Short mmCIF file of N, CA and C in Angstrom, two decimals:
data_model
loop_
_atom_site.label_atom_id
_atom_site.label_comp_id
_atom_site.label_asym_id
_atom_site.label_seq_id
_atom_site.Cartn_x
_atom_site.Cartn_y
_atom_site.Cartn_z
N UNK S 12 4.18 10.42 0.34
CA UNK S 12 5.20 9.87 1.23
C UNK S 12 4.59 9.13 2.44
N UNK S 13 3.81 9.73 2.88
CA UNK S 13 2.87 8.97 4.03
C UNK S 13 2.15 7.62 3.81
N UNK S 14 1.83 7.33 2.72
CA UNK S 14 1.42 6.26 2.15
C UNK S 14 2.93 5.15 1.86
N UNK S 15 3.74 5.42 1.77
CA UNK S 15 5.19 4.56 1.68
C UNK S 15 5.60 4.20 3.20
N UNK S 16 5.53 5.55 3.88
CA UNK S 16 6.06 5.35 5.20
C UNK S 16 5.01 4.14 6.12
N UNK S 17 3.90 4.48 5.59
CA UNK S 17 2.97 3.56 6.24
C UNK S 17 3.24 1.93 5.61
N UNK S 18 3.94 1.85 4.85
CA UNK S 18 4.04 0.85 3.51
C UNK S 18 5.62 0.11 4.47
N UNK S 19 5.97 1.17 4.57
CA UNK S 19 7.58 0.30 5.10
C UNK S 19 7.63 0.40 6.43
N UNK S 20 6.89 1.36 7.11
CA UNK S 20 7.43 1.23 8.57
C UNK S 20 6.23 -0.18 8.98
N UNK S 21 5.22 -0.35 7.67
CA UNK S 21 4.09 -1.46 8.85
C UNK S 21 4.79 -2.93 8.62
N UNK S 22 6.27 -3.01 7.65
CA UNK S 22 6.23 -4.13 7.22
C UNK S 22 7.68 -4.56 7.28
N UNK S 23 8.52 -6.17 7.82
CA UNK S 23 9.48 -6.24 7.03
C UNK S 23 9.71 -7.15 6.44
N UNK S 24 8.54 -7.00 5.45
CA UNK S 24 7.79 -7.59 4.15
C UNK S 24 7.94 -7.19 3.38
N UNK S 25 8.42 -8.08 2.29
CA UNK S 25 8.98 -7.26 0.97
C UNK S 25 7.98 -7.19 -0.19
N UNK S 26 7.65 -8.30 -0.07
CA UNK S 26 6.29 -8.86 -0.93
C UNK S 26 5.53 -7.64 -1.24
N UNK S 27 4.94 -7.23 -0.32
CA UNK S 27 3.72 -6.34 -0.74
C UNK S 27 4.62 -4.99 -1.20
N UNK S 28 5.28 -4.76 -1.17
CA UNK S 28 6.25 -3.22 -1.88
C UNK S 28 6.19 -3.76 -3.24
N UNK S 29 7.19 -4.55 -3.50
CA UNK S 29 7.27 -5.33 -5.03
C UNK S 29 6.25 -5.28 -5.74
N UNK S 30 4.77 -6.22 -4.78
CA UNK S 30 3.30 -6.03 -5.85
C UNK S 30 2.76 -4.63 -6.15
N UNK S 31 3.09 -3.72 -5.15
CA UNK S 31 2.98 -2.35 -5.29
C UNK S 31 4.10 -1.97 -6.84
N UNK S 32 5.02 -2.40 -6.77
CA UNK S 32 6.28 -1.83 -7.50
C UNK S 32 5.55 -2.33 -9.04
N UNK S 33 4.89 -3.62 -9.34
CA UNK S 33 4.77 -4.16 -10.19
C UNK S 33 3.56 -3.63 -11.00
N UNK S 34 2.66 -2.77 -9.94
CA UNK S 34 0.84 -3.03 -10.35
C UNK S 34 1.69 -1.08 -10.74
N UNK S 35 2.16 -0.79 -10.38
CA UNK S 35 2.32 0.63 -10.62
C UNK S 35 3.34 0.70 -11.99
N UNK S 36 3.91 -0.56 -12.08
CA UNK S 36 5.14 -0.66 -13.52
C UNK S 36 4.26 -0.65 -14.52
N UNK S 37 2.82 -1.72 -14.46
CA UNK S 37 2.27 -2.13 -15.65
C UNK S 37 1.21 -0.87 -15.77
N UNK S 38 0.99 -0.41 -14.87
CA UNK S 38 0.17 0.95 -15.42
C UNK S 38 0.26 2.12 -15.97
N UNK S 39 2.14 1.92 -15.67
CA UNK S 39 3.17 3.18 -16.14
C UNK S 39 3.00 2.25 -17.70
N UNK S 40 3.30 1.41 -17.68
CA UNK S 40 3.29 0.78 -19.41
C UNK S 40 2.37 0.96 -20.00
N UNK S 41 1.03 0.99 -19.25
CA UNK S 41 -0.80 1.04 -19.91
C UNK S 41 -0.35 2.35 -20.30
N UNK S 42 0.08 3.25 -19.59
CA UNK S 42 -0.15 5.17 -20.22
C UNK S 42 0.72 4.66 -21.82
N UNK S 43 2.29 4.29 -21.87
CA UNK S 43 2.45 4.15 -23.04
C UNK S 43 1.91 3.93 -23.90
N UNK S 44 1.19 2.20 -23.85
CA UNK S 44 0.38 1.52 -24.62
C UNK S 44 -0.84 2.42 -25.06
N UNK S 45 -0.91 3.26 -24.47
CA UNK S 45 -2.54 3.71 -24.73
C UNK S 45 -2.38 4.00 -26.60
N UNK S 46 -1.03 4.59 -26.70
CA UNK S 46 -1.05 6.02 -27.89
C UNK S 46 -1.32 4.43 -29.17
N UNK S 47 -0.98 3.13 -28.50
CA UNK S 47 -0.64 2.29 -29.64
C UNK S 47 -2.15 1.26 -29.90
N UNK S 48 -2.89 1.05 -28.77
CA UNK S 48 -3.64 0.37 -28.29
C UNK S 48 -4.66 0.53 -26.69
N UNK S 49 -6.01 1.07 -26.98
CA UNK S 49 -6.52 1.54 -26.15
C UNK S 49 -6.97 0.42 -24.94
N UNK S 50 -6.85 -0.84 -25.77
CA UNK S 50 -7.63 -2.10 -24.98
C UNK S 50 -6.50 -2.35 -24.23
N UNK S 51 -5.46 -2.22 -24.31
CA UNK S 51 -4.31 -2.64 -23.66
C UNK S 51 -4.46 -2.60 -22.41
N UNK S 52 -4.59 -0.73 -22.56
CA UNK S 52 -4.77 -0.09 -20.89
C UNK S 52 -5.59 -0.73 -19.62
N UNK S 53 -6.22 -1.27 -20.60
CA UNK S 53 -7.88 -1.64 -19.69
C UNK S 53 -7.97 -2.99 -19.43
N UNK S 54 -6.75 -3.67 -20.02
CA UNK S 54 -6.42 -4.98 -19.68
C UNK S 54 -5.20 -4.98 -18.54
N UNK S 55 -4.50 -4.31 -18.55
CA UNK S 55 -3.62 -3.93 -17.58
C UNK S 55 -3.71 -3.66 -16.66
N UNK S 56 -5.35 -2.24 -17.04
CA UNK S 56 -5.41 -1.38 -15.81
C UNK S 56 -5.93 -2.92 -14.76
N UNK S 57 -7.37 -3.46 -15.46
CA UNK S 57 -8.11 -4.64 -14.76
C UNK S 57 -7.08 -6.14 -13.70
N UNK S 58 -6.18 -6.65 -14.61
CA UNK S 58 -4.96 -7.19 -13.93
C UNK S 58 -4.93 -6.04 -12.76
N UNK S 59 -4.18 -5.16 -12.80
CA UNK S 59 -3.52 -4.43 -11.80
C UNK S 59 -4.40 -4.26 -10.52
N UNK S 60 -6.04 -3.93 -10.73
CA UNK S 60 -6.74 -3.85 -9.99
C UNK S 60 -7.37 -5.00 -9.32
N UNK S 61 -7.04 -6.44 -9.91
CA UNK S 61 -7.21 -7.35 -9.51
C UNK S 61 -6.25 -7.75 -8.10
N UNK S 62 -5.12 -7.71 -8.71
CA UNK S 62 -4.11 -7.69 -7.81
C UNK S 62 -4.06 -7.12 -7.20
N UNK S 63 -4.06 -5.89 -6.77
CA UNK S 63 -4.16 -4.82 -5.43
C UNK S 63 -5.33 -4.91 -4.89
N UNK S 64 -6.52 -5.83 -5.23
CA UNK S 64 -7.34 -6.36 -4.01
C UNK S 64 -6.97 -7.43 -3.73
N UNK S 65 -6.73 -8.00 -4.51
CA UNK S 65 -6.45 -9.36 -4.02
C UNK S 65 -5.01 -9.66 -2.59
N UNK S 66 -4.52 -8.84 -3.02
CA UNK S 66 -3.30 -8.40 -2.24
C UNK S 66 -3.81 -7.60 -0.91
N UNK S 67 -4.23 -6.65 -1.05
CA UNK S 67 -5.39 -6.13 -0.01
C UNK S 67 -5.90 -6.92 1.20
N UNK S 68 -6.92 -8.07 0.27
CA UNK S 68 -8.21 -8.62 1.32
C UNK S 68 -7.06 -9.87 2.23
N UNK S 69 -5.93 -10.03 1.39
CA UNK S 69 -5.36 -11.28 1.71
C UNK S 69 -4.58 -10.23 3.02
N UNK S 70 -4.20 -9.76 2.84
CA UNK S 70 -3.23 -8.82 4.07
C UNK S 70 -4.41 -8.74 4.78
N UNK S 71 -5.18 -7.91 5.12
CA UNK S 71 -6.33 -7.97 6.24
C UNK S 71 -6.77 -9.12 6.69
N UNK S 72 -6.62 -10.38 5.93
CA UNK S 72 -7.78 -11.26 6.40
C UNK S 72 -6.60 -11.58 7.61
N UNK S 73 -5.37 -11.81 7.40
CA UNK S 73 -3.92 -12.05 8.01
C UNK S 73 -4.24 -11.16 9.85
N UNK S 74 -4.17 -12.06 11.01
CA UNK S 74 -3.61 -11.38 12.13
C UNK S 74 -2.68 -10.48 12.26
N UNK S 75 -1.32 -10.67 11.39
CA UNK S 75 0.02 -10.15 11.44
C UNK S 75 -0.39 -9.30 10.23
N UNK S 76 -1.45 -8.50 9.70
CA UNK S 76 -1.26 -8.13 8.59
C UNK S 76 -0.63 -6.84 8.49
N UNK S 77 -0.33 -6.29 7.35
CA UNK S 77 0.75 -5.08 6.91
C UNK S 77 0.00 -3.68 7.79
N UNK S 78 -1.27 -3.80 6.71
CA UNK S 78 -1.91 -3.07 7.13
C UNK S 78 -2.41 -2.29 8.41
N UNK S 79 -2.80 -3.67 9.09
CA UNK S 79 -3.30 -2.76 10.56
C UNK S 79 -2.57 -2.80 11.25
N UNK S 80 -1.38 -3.82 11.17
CA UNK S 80 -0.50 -3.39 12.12
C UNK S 80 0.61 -1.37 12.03
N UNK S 81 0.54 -1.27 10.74
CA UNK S 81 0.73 -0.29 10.63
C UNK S 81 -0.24 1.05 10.97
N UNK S 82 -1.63 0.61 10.90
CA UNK S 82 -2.61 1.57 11.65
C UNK S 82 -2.25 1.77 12.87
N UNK S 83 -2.39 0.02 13.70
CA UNK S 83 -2.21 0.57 15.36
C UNK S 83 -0.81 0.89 15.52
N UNK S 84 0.29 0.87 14.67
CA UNK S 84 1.36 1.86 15.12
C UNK S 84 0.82 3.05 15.02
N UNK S 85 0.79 3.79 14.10
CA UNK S 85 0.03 5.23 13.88
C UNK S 85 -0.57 5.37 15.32
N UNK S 86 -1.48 4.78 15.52
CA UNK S 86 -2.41 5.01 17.00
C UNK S 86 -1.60 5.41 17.74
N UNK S 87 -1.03 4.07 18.21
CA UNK S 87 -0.21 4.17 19.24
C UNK S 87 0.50 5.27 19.04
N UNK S 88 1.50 5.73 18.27
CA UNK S 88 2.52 6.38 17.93
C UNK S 88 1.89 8.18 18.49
N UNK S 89 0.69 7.77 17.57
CA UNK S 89 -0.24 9.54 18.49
C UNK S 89 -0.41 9.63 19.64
N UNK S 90 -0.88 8.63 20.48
CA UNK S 90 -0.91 8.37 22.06
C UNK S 90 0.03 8.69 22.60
N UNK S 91 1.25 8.16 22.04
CA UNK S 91 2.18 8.55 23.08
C UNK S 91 2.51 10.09 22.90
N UNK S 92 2.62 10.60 21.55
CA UNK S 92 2.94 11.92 21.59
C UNK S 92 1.80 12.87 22.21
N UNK S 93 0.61 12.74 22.61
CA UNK S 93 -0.35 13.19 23.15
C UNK S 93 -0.36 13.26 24.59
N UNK S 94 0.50 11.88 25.05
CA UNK S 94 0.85 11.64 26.68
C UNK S 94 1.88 12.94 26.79
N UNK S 95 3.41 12.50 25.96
CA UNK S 95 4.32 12.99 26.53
C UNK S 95 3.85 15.16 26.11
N UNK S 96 3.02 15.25 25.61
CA UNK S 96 2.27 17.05 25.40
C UNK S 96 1.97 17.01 26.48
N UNK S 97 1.02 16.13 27.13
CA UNK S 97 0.19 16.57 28.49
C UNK S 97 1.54 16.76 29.43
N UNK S 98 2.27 15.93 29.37
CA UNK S 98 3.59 16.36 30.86
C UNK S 98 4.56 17.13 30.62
N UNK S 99 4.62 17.63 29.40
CA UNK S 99 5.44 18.96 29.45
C UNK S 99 4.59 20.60 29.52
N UNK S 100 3.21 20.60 29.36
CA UNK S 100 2.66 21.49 29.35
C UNK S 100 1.88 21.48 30.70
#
């Protein structure tokens, strides 16, 4: 769940959920494919892993990207709950 929350609260970007939605559809299909065709998987799995870097390096290379902007929320988000501990205790 932490990995989603980080996924939707860093973004209101749809794009990168979808490529998530898609690289996780065709890998749910590779487990099928396996029982019929082993090369399948490994063509799928490789696509899929292509795409979730590629998707990856392109979000980081980005100022506005998904990613870190969702890190320095996290940060931030601890900071402040770390401030407002120190003034009630």
């Amino acid at each position: 769940p932490l990995f989603w929350l980080i996924l939707v609260g860093g973004t209101g970007n749809i794009i990168p959920l979808l490529m998530v939605f898609f690289i996780l559809i065709s890998i749910g299909c590779g487990y099928f494919l396996v029982f019929l065709n082993p090369k399948t998987l490994v063509i799928i799995g490789i696509i899929g892993t292509v795409f979730g870097l590629a998707i990856g390096i392109h979000d980081l290379s980005n100022d506005n990207s998904i990613l870190n902007n969702s890190i320095n929320k996290l940060i931030v988000g601890q900071k402040e709950i770390f401030k407002n501990e120190k003034k009630y205790n």
